[in-house]
Amino acid sequence: MTNSAKISIIIPALNEEDYIGGLLTCLCNQTFKDFEVIVIDGNSWDSTREKVFEFTGLLDLKCINAQRKGISFQRNLGVTYAQYDKIIFLDADGYIQDDFLERVYNYITVHSDVDIMTTWIEPLSTKKIDKVLYFTYNQFYLDLIKKVKPQGGGAFIFIKKAVFNALGGFNEKAYVAEDHDLFARAHKAGYKYALIKRPSIKTSVRRLEKQGRLRYIWTMGKGAIYMHLVGPIESSKIIDYMMDEGGAFYKLNISNIQHNLEHNLRFLKKKRK
């Protein structure tokens, strides 16, 4: 297969020892084999890199230790290492079926005019509330607004490398929703967008479990409104969202302590003014 037909898969990671092995196993099991995997690690303090290195020889794999953490920075760095023109971004806590890449490849081959694409996201959860929340996001957010202002989550993004570079990559100033910002800029620039329902990608609900579902919905809803009316979210003052330590955020109580301290400090500063 020629290089133009191959795919570069970029996975940003930070303290993802509990999840990244699962995703890499999914990639080992793919029916489509013509791809490379580039893991960009943001200086994890856990065994993330060791988990990745276990797949050496099983995948066409690079693991790059980034100079600093930051999901936009890590994704952008990954593209500089990508050999191929077709780029796919996956999150470390994702899960894909064995024919996922084959079906994606077949779609973008038939629809070669598509420049940027995402798919429906499903929860790795048996709870009905989670299935309802994700269905609502897919059907009543992504599907409804796709003709007006196309959006997409970072769990799965396909984009042509030339388009990515023309857009300047992900906004490294974005505090959150850098994925939605990329789709918004691609739409504004006139690039062809696609939203597919199948194959879908599954992702963990760890943030919903940690932050609470109602609080998460409120936070994301407020963020979406801000993005549509104002623009990129480039400050932590706009929405209360923390993920500075990547996967460790979901395991360490110190993250909650730090989060509450930062929130209270912001409140005190506002009160003094």
PDB file of C-alpha atoms in Angstrom:
ATOM      1  CA  MET A   1       0.000   0.000   0.000  1.00  0.00           C
ATOM      2  CA  THR A   2       1.315   3.453  -0.909  1.00  0.00           C
ATOM      3  CA  ASN A   3       2.099   6.051   1.746  1.00  0.00           C
ATOM      4  CA  SER A   4      -0.860   8.156   0.587  1.00  0.00           C
ATOM      5  CA  ALA A   5      -3.169   5.310   1.636  1.00  0.00           C
ATOM      6  CA  LYS A   6      -1.644   4.845   5.091  1.00  0.00           C
ATOM      7  CA  ILE A   7      -2.762   6.457   8.336  1.00  0.00           C
ATOM      8  CA  SER A   8      -0.916   8.129  11.215  1.00  0.00           C
ATOM      9  CA  ILE A   9      -2.676   7.656  14.559  1.00  0.00           C
ATOM     10  CA  ILE A  10      -1.777  10.177  17.261  1.00  0.00           C
ATOM     11  CA  ILE A  11      -2.571   9.551  20.928  1.00  0.00           C
ATOM     12  CA  PRO A  12      -1.802  12.209  23.562  1.00  0.00           C
ATOM     13  CA  ALA A  13      -1.261  10.688  26.999  1.00  0.00           C
ATOM     14  CA  LEU A  14      -0.676  11.843  30.550  1.00  0.00           C
ATOM     15  CA  ASN A  15      -0.732   9.372  33.442  1.00  0.00           C
ATOM     16  CA  GLU A  16      -2.847   6.893  31.464  1.00  0.00           C
ATOM     17  CA  GLU A  17      -1.380   3.608  32.753  1.00  0.00           C
ATOM     18  CA  ASP A  18      -4.873   2.219  33.420  1.00  0.00           C
ATOM     19  CA  TYR A  19      -6.247   2.844  29.929  1.00  0.00           C
ATOM     20  CA  ILE A  20      -3.647   3.157  27.195  1.00  0.00           C
ATOM     21  CA  GLY A  21      -2.872  -0.550  27.114  1.00  0.00           C
ATOM     22  CA  GLY A  22      -6.517  -1.235  26.289  1.00  0.00           C
ATOM     23  CA  LEU A  23      -6.493   1.149  23.337  1.00  0.00           C
ATOM     24  CA  LEU A  24      -3.188  -0.191  22.004  1.00  0.00           C
ATOM     25  CA  THR A  25      -4.579  -3.727  22.261  1.00  0.00           C
ATOM     26  CA  CYS A  26      -7.548  -2.588  20.167  1.00  0.00           C
ATOM     27  CA  LEU A  27      -5.103  -1.236  17.577  1.00  0.00           C
ATOM     28  CA  CYS A  28      -3.196  -4.539  17.518  1.00  0.00           C
ATOM     29  CA  ASN A  29      -6.457  -6.313  16.687  1.00  0.00           C
ATOM     30  CA  GLN A  30      -7.436  -4.105  13.738  1.00  0.00           C
ATOM     31  CA  THR A  31      -8.290  -5.775  10.434  1.00  0.00           C
ATOM     32  CA  PHE A  32      -6.737  -2.742   8.688  1.00  0.00           C
ATOM     33  CA  LYS A  33      -2.981  -2.834   9.274  1.00  0.00           C
ATOM     34  CA  ASP A  34      -1.494   0.061   7.296  1.00  0.00           C
ATOM     35  CA  PHE A  35      -0.986   2.592  10.054  1.00  0.00           C
ATOM     36  CA  GLU A  36       1.575   3.940  12.481  1.00  0.00           C
ATOM     37  CA  VAL A  37       0.909   4.853  16.097  1.00  0.00           C
ATOM     38  CA  ILE A  38       2.469   7.924  17.716  1.00  0.00           C
ATOM     39  CA  VAL A  39       1.994   8.286  21.473  1.00  0.00           C
ATOM     40  CA  ILE A  40       2.907  11.727  22.773  1.00  0.00           C
ATOM     41  CA  ASP A  41       3.429  11.488  26.515  1.00  0.00           C
ATOM     42  CA  GLY A  42       3.291  14.642  28.617  1.00  0.00           C
ATOM     43  CA  ASN A  43       5.934  13.547  31.159  1.00  0.00           C
ATOM     44  CA  SER A  44       3.714  11.053  32.973  1.00  0.00           C
ATOM     45  CA  TRP A  45       4.827  10.153  36.474  1.00  0.00           C
ATOM     46  CA  ASP A  46       3.118   6.746  36.383  1.00  0.00           C
ATOM     47  CA  SER A  47       3.928   3.737  34.167  1.00  0.00           C
ATOM     48  CA  THR A  48       2.277   5.070  30.989  1.00  0.00           C
ATOM     49  CA  ARG A  49       5.449   4.883  28.909  1.00  0.00           C
ATOM     50  CA  GLU A  50       6.270   1.410  30.211  1.00  0.00           C
ATOM     51  CA  LYS A  51       2.785   0.263  29.175  1.00  0.00           C
ATOM     52  CA  VAL A  52       3.330   1.718  25.699  1.00  0.00           C
ATOM     53  CA  PHE A  53       6.735   0.060  25.311  1.00  0.00           C
ATOM     54  CA  GLU A  54       5.102  -3.337  25.923  1.00  0.00           C
ATOM     55  CA  PHE A  55       3.646  -2.976  22.411  1.00  0.00           C
ATOM     56  CA  THR A  56       7.014  -2.454  20.724  1.00  0.00           C
ATOM     57  CA  GLY A  57       7.204  -4.928  17.856  1.00  0.00           C
ATOM     58  CA  LEU A  58       3.436  -5.440  17.862  1.00  0.00           C
ATOM     59  CA  LEU A  59       2.694  -2.067  16.277  1.00  0.00           C
ATOM     60  CA  ASP A  60       4.541   0.444  14.110  1.00  0.00           C
ATOM     61  CA  LEU A  61       4.969   2.525  17.227  1.00  0.00           C
ATOM     62  CA  LYS A  62       6.700   5.669  18.450  1.00  0.00           C
ATOM     63  CA  CYS A  63       6.488   6.972  22.015  1.00  0.00           C
ATOM     64  CA  ILE A  64       7.636  10.576  22.299  1.00  0.00           C
ATOM     65  CA  ASN A  65       8.245  12.239  25.650  1.00  0.00           C
ATOM     66  CA  ALA A  66       6.966  15.783  25.151  1.00  0.00           C
ATOM     67  CA  GLN A  67       8.780  18.792  26.587  1.00  0.00           C
ATOM     68  CA  ARG A  68       5.607  19.823  28.390  1.00  0.00           C
ATOM     69  CA  LYS A  69       2.070  18.641  28.977  1.00  0.00           C
ATOM     70  CA  GLY A  70      -0.974  20.063  27.239  1.00  0.00           C
ATOM     71  CA  ILE A  71      -3.332  18.158  24.988  1.00  0.00           C
ATOM     72  CA  SER A  72      -3.192  20.677  22.127  1.00  0.00           C
ATOM     73  CA  PHE A  73       0.598  20.900  22.309  1.00  0.00           C
ATOM     74  CA  GLN A  74       0.917  17.113  22.424  1.00  0.00           C
ATOM     75  CA  ARG A  75      -1.389  16.580  19.454  1.00  0.00           C
ATOM     76  CA  ASN A  76       0.378  19.258  17.433  1.00  0.00           C
ATOM     77  CA  LEU A  77       3.726  17.695  18.267  1.00  0.00           C
ATOM     78  CA  GLY A  78       2.421  14.320  17.151  1.00  0.00           C
ATOM     79  CA  VAL A  79       1.640  15.650  13.682  1.00  0.00           C
ATOM     80  CA  THR A  80       5.267  16.744  13.250  1.00  0.00           C
ATOM     81  CA  TYR A  81       6.264  13.071  13.661  1.00  0.00           C
ATOM     82  CA  ALA A  82       3.525  11.749  11.367  1.00  0.00           C
ATOM     83  CA  GLN A  83       4.759  10.129   8.148  1.00  0.00           C
ATOM     84  CA  TYR A  84       1.419   9.960   6.373  1.00  0.00           C
ATOM     85  CA  ASP A  85      -1.159  12.362   4.957  1.00  0.00           C
ATOM     86  CA  LYS A  86      -4.162  10.887   6.756  1.00  0.00           C
ATOM     87  CA  ILE A  87      -4.221  11.761  10.457  1.00  0.00           C
ATOM     88  CA  ILE A  88      -6.400  10.220  13.144  1.00  0.00           C
ATOM     89  CA  PHE A  89      -6.464  11.493  16.731  1.00  0.00           C
ATOM     90  CA  LEU A  90      -7.624   9.122  19.465  1.00  0.00           C
ATOM     91  CA  ASP A  91      -7.895   9.623  23.220  1.00  0.00           C
ATOM     92  CA  ALA A  92      -6.012   7.210  25.473  1.00  0.00           C
ATOM     93  CA  ASP A  93      -9.197   6.024  27.214  1.00  0.00           C
ATOM     94  CA  GLY A  94     -10.958   5.030  23.992  1.00  0.00           C
ATOM     95  CA  TYR A  95     -12.059   1.612  22.783  1.00  0.00           C
ATOM     96  CA  ILE A  96     -12.555   0.640  19.137  1.00  0.00           C
ATOM     97  CA  GLN A  97     -13.899  -2.485  17.457  1.00  0.00           C
ATOM     98  CA  ASP A  98     -11.595  -4.667  15.364  1.00  0.00           C
ATOM     99  CA  ASP A  99     -12.921  -3.327  12.046  1.00  0.00           C
ATOM    100  CA  PHE A 100     -12.969   0.331  13.133  1.00  0.00           C
ATOM    101  CA  LEU A 101     -10.016   1.529  11.046  1.00  0.00           C
ATOM    102  CA  GLU A 102     -11.063  -0.565   8.053  1.00  0.00           C
ATOM    103  CA  ARG A 103     -14.505   1.036   8.019  1.00  0.00           C
ATOM    104  CA  VAL A 104     -13.086   4.527   8.521  1.00  0.00           C
ATOM    105  CA  TYR A 105     -10.575   3.950   5.727  1.00  0.00           C
ATOM    106  CA  ASN A 106     -13.296   2.686   3.380  1.00  0.00           C
ATOM    107  CA  TYR A 107     -15.415   5.750   4.128  1.00  0.00           C
ATOM    108  CA  ILE A 108     -12.675   8.314   3.506  1.00  0.00           C
ATOM    109  CA  THR A 109     -11.636   6.454   0.359  1.00  0.00           C
ATOM    110  CA  VAL A 110     -15.149   6.615  -1.105  1.00  0.00           C
ATOM    111  CA  HIS A 111     -15.663  10.173   0.186  1.00  0.00           C
ATOM    112  CA  SER A 112     -12.217  11.463  -0.720  1.00  0.00           C
ATOM    113  CA  ASP A 113     -13.419  15.083  -0.592  1.00  0.00           C
ATOM    114  CA  VAL A 114     -13.896  14.883   3.199  1.00  0.00           C
ATOM    115  CA  ASP A 115     -11.240  16.975   4.951  1.00  0.00           C
ATOM    116  CA  ILE A 116     -12.218  16.515   8.595  1.00  0.00           C
ATOM    117  CA  MET A 117     -14.470  13.967  10.246  1.00  0.00           C
ATOM    118  CA  THR A 118     -15.747  12.668  13.554  1.00  0.00           C
ATOM    119  CA  THR A 119     -18.119   9.940  14.672  1.00  0.00           C
ATOM    120  CA  TRP A 120     -20.706   9.194  17.315  1.00  0.00           C
ATOM    121  CA  ILE A 121     -19.324   8.529  20.786  1.00  0.00           C
ATOM    122  CA  GLU A 122     -20.706   5.824  23.072  1.00  0.00           C
ATOM    123  CA  PRO A 123     -20.057   5.348  26.798  1.00  0.00           C
ATOM    124  CA  LEU A 124     -18.128   2.446  28.279  1.00  0.00           C
ATOM    125  CA  SER A 125     -20.899   2.119  30.829  1.00  0.00           C
ATOM    126  CA  THR A 126     -23.913  -0.069  31.545  1.00  0.00           C
ATOM    127  CA  LYS A 127     -25.826   2.795  33.191  1.00  0.00           C
ATOM    128  CA  LYS A 128     -28.904   3.957  31.325  1.00  0.00           C
ATOM    129  CA  ILE A 129     -28.256   7.596  32.277  1.00  0.00           C
ATOM    130  CA  ASP A 130     -24.877   7.503  30.521  1.00  0.00           C
ATOM    131  CA  LYS A 131     -26.371   5.992  27.376  1.00  0.00           C
ATOM    132  CA  VAL A 132     -29.052   8.707  27.368  1.00  0.00           C
ATOM    133  CA  LEU A 133     -26.487  11.478  27.870  1.00  0.00           C
ATOM    134  CA  TYR A 134     -24.276  10.279  25.032  1.00  0.00           C
ATOM    135  CA  PHE A 135     -27.228   9.709  22.697  1.00  0.00           C
ATOM    136  CA  THR A 136     -28.405  13.246  23.446  1.00  0.00           C
ATOM    137  CA  TYR A 137     -24.945  14.628  22.661  1.00  0.00           C
ATOM    138  CA  ASN A 138     -24.785  12.701  19.390  1.00  0.00           C
ATOM    139  CA  GLN A 139     -28.351  13.137  18.156  1.00  0.00           C
ATOM    140  CA  PHE A 140     -29.363  16.504  19.559  1.00  0.00           C
ATOM    141  CA  TYR A 141     -26.041  18.327  19.473  1.00  0.00           C
ATOM    142  CA  LEU A 142     -23.661  16.957  16.832  1.00  0.00           C
ATOM    143  CA  ASP A 143     -26.386  15.935  14.380  1.00  0.00           C
ATOM    144  CA  LEU A 144     -28.573  19.012  14.750  1.00  0.00           C
ATOM    145  CA  ILE A 145     -25.870  21.656  14.381  1.00  0.00           C
ATOM    146  CA  LYS A 146     -23.707  19.952  11.755  1.00  0.00           C
ATOM    147  CA  LYS A 147     -25.123  22.065   8.913  1.00  0.00           C
ATOM    148  CA  VAL A 148     -24.750  25.307  10.850  1.00  0.00           C
ATOM    149  CA  LYS A 149     -21.535  24.944  12.854  1.00  0.00           C
ATOM    150  CA  PRO A 150     -20.060  21.417  12.690  1.00  0.00           C
ATOM    151  CA  GLN A 151     -18.489  20.129  15.891  1.00  0.00           C
ATOM    152  CA  GLY A 152     -16.663  17.042  17.093  1.00  0.00           C
ATOM    153  CA  GLY A 153     -14.998  15.582  20.156  1.00  0.00           C
ATOM    154  CA  GLY A 154     -11.365  14.585  20.511  1.00  0.00           C
ATOM    155  CA  ALA A 155     -12.167  10.918  21.135  1.00  0.00           C
ATOM    156  CA  PHE A 156     -11.944  10.482  17.350  1.00  0.00           C
ATOM    157  CA  ILE A 157     -10.889  13.028  14.745  1.00  0.00           C
ATOM    158  CA  PHE A 158      -9.842  12.297  11.180  1.00  0.00           C
ATOM    159  CA  ILE A 159      -8.180  15.167   9.317  1.00  0.00           C
ATOM    160  CA  LYS A 160      -5.943  15.511   6.286  1.00  0.00           C
ATOM    161  CA  LYS A 161      -2.464  16.642   7.286  1.00  0.00           C
ATOM    162  CA  ALA A 162      -2.456  19.485   4.740  1.00  0.00           C
ATOM    163  CA  VAL A 163      -5.736  20.786   6.186  1.00  0.00           C
ATOM    164  CA  PHE A 164      -4.437  20.475   9.750  1.00  0.00           C
ATOM    165  CA  ASN A 165      -1.310  22.457   8.895  1.00  0.00           C
ATOM    166  CA  ALA A 166      -3.285  25.085   6.984  1.00  0.00           C
ATOM    167  CA  LEU A 167      -5.443  25.623  10.082  1.00  0.00           C
ATOM    168  CA  GLY A 168      -2.375  25.942  12.296  1.00  0.00           C
ATOM    169  CA  GLY A 169      -3.262  22.835  14.280  1.00  0.00           C
ATOM    170  CA  PHE A 170      -4.957  22.865  17.658  1.00  0.00           C
ATOM    171  CA  ASN A 171      -5.168  26.130  19.575  1.00  0.00           C
ATOM    172  CA  GLU A 172      -2.564  25.742  22.328  1.00  0.00           C
ATOM    173  CA  LYS A 173      -4.095  28.665  24.229  1.00  0.00           C
ATOM    174  CA  ALA A 174      -7.407  26.823  24.585  1.00  0.00           C
ATOM    175  CA  TYR A 175      -8.164  25.871  28.183  1.00  0.00           C
ATOM    176  CA  VAL A 176     -10.751  23.314  27.083  1.00  0.00           C
ATOM    177  CA  ALA A 177     -12.755  22.305  23.965  1.00  0.00           C
ATOM    178  CA  GLU A 178      -9.749  22.633  21.671  1.00  0.00           C
ATOM    179  CA  ASP A 179     -11.287  19.848  19.577  1.00  0.00           C
ATOM    180  CA  HIS A 180     -14.521  21.751  18.967  1.00  0.00           C
ATOM    181  CA  ASP A 181     -12.493  24.859  18.169  1.00  0.00           C
ATOM    182  CA  LEU A 182     -10.591  22.966  15.455  1.00  0.00           C
ATOM    183  CA  PHE A 183     -13.850  21.882  13.815  1.00  0.00           C
ATOM    184  CA  ALA A 184     -15.227  25.415  14.017  1.00  0.00           C
ATOM    185  CA  ARG A 185     -12.160  26.871  12.292  1.00  0.00           C
ATOM    186  CA  ALA A 186     -12.215  24.159   9.627  1.00  0.00           C
ATOM    187  CA  HIS A 187     -15.857  24.973   8.869  1.00  0.00           C
ATOM    188  CA  LYS A 188     -15.148  28.697   8.719  1.00  0.00           C
ATOM    189  CA  ALA A 189     -12.294  28.038   6.275  1.00  0.00           C
ATOM    190  CA  GLY A 190     -14.622  26.062   4.011  1.00  0.00           C
ATOM    191  CA  TYR A 191     -13.263  22.550   4.522  1.00  0.00           C
ATOM    192  CA  LYS A 192     -15.521  19.543   3.954  1.00  0.00           C
ATOM    193  CA  TYR A 193     -16.897  18.019   7.183  1.00  0.00           C
ATOM    194  CA  ALA A 194     -18.425  14.616   7.826  1.00  0.00           C
ATOM    195  CA  LEU A 195     -20.175  13.124  10.852  1.00  0.00           C
ATOM    196  CA  ILE A 196     -20.668   9.355  10.761  1.00  0.00           C
ATOM    197  CA  LYS A 197     -22.679   7.190  13.141  1.00  0.00           C
ATOM    198  CA  ARG A 198     -20.827   3.960  12.475  1.00  0.00           C
ATOM    199  CA  PRO A 199     -18.285   2.864  13.346  1.00  0.00           C
ATOM    200  CA  SER A 200     -18.734   4.641  16.655  1.00  0.00           C
ATOM    201  CA  ILE A 201     -16.037   4.948  19.285  1.00  0.00           C
ATOM    202  CA  LYS A 202     -16.458   4.043  22.933  1.00  0.00           C
ATOM    203  CA  THR A 203     -14.895   6.085  25.696  1.00  0.00           C
ATOM    204  CA  SER A 204     -14.738   5.933  29.481  1.00  0.00           C
ATOM    205  CA  VAL A 205     -17.157   7.873  31.662  1.00  0.00           C
ATOM    206  CA  ARG A 206     -14.528   8.545  34.326  1.00  0.00           C
ATOM    207  CA  ARG A 207     -15.037  12.321  34.263  1.00  0.00           C
ATOM    208  CA  LEU A 208     -18.774  11.896  34.737  1.00  0.00           C
ATOM    209  CA  GLU A 209     -18.083   9.575  37.667  1.00  0.00           C
ATOM    210  CA  LYS A 210     -15.503  11.901  39.218  1.00  0.00           C
ATOM    211  CA  GLN A 211     -17.138  15.267  38.595  1.00  0.00           C
ATOM    212  CA  GLY A 212     -20.781  14.219  38.807  1.00  0.00           C
ATOM    213  CA  ARG A 213     -23.129  14.047  35.864  1.00  0.00           C
ATOM    214  CA  LEU A 214     -25.203  17.156  36.568  1.00  0.00           C
ATOM    215  CA  ARG A 215     -22.152  19.290  37.244  1.00  0.00           C
ATOM    216  CA  TYR A 216     -20.490  17.997  34.079  1.00  0.00           C
ATOM    217  CA  ILE A 217     -23.575  18.737  31.952  1.00  0.00           C
ATOM    218  CA  TRP A 218     -23.767  22.252  33.386  1.00  0.00           C
ATOM    219  CA  THR A 219     -20.059  22.870  32.769  1.00  0.00           C
ATOM    220  CA  MET A 220     -20.099  21.576  29.199  1.00  0.00           C
ATOM    221  CA  GLY A 221     -23.373  23.329  28.381  1.00  0.00           C
ATOM    222  CA  LYS A 222     -22.003  26.653  29.578  1.00  0.00           C
ATOM    223  CA  GLY A 223     -18.828  26.059  27.604  1.00  0.00           C
ATOM    224  CA  ALA A 224     -20.729  25.226  24.409  1.00  0.00           C
ATOM    225  CA  ILE A 225     -22.810  28.399  24.649  1.00  0.00           C
ATOM    226  CA  TYR A 226     -19.687  30.492  25.216  1.00  0.00           C
ATOM    227  CA  MET A 227     -17.927  28.955  22.225  1.00  0.00           C
ATOM    228  CA  HIS A 228     -20.869  29.520  19.890  1.00  0.00           C
ATOM    229  CA  LEU A 229     -21.443  33.112  21.000  1.00  0.00           C
ATOM    230  CA  VAL A 230     -17.927  34.318  21.809  1.00  0.00           C
ATOM    231  CA  GLY A 231     -15.201  31.956  20.623  1.00  0.00           C
ATOM    232  CA  PRO A 232     -12.449  29.700  22.019  1.00  0.00           C
ATOM    233  CA  ILE A 233     -12.331  29.086  25.767  1.00  0.00           C
ATOM    234  CA  GLU A 234      -8.881  30.346  26.686  1.00  0.00           C
ATOM    235  CA  SER A 235      -9.300  30.942  30.413  1.00  0.00           C
ATOM    236  CA  SER A 236     -10.139  28.808  33.440  1.00  0.00           C
ATOM    237  CA  LYS A 237     -12.352  31.684  34.619  1.00  0.00           C
ATOM    238  CA  ILE A 238     -14.933  30.874  31.946  1.00  0.00           C
ATOM    239  CA  ILE A 239     -15.752  27.332  33.050  1.00  0.00           C
ATOM    240  CA  ASP A 240     -14.747  25.235  36.050  1.00  0.00           C
ATOM    241  CA  TYR A 241     -12.859  22.359  34.424  1.00  0.00           C
ATOM    242  CA  MET A 242      -9.694  20.650  35.587  1.00  0.00           C
ATOM    243  CA  MET A 243      -7.569  17.965  33.974  1.00  0.00           C
ATOM    244  CA  ASP A 244      -4.032  19.156  34.611  1.00  0.00           C
ATOM    245  CA  GLU A 245      -2.751  15.727  35.636  1.00  0.00           C
ATOM    246  CA  GLY A 246      -4.441  13.655  32.936  1.00  0.00           C
ATOM    247  CA  GLY A 247      -5.491  10.191  34.077  1.00  0.00           C
ATOM    248  CA  ALA A 248      -4.156  10.825  37.592  1.00  0.00           C
ATOM    249  CA  PHE A 249      -6.945  13.372  38.113  1.00  0.00           C
ATOM    250  CA  TYR A 250      -9.373  10.484  38.466  1.00  0.00           C
ATOM    251  CA  LYS A 251      -7.331   8.625  41.077  1.00  0.00           C
ATOM    252  CA  LEU A 252      -5.722  11.168  43.386  1.00  0.00           C
ATOM    253  CA  ASN A 253      -7.651  13.069  46.029  1.00  0.00           C
ATOM    254  CA  ILE A 254      -4.943  15.737  45.899  1.00  0.00           C
ATOM    255  CA  SER A 255      -6.324  16.760  42.521  1.00  0.00           C
ATOM    256  CA  ASN A 256      -9.657  17.599  44.112  1.00  0.00           C
ATOM    257  CA  ILE A 257      -7.908  19.513  46.888  1.00  0.00           C
ATOM    258  CA  GLN A 258      -5.887  21.519  44.370  1.00  0.00           C
ATOM    259  CA  HIS A 259      -8.992  22.133  42.284  1.00  0.00           C
ATOM    260  CA  ASN A 260     -10.969  23.443  45.271  1.00  0.00           C
ATOM    261  CA  LEU A 261      -8.071  25.646  46.386  1.00  0.00           C
ATOM    262  CA  GLU A 262      -7.753  27.206  42.942  1.00  0.00           C
ATOM    263  CA  HIS A 263     -11.509  27.749  42.757  1.00  0.00           C
ATOM    264  CA  ASN A 264     -11.569  29.413  46.195  1.00  0.00           C
ATOM    265  CA  LEU A 265      -8.570  31.618  45.360  1.00  0.00           C
ATOM    266  CA  ARG A 266     -10.312  32.864  42.211  1.00  0.00           C
ATOM    267  CA  PHE A 267     -13.420  33.611  44.272  1.00  0.00           C
ATOM    268  CA  LEU A 268     -11.423  35.569  46.884  1.00  0.00           C
ATOM    269  CA  LYS A 269      -9.655  37.610  44.191  1.00  0.00           C
ATOM    270  CA  LYS A 270     -13.001  38.549  42.654  1.00  0.00           C
ATOM    271  CA  LYS A 271     -14.371  39.506  46.079  1.00  0.00           C
ATOM    272  CA  ARG A 272     -11.407  41.795  46.803  1.00  0.00           C
ATOM    273  CA  LYS A 273     -11.993  43.637  43.525  1.00  0.00           C
TER     274      LYS A 273
END
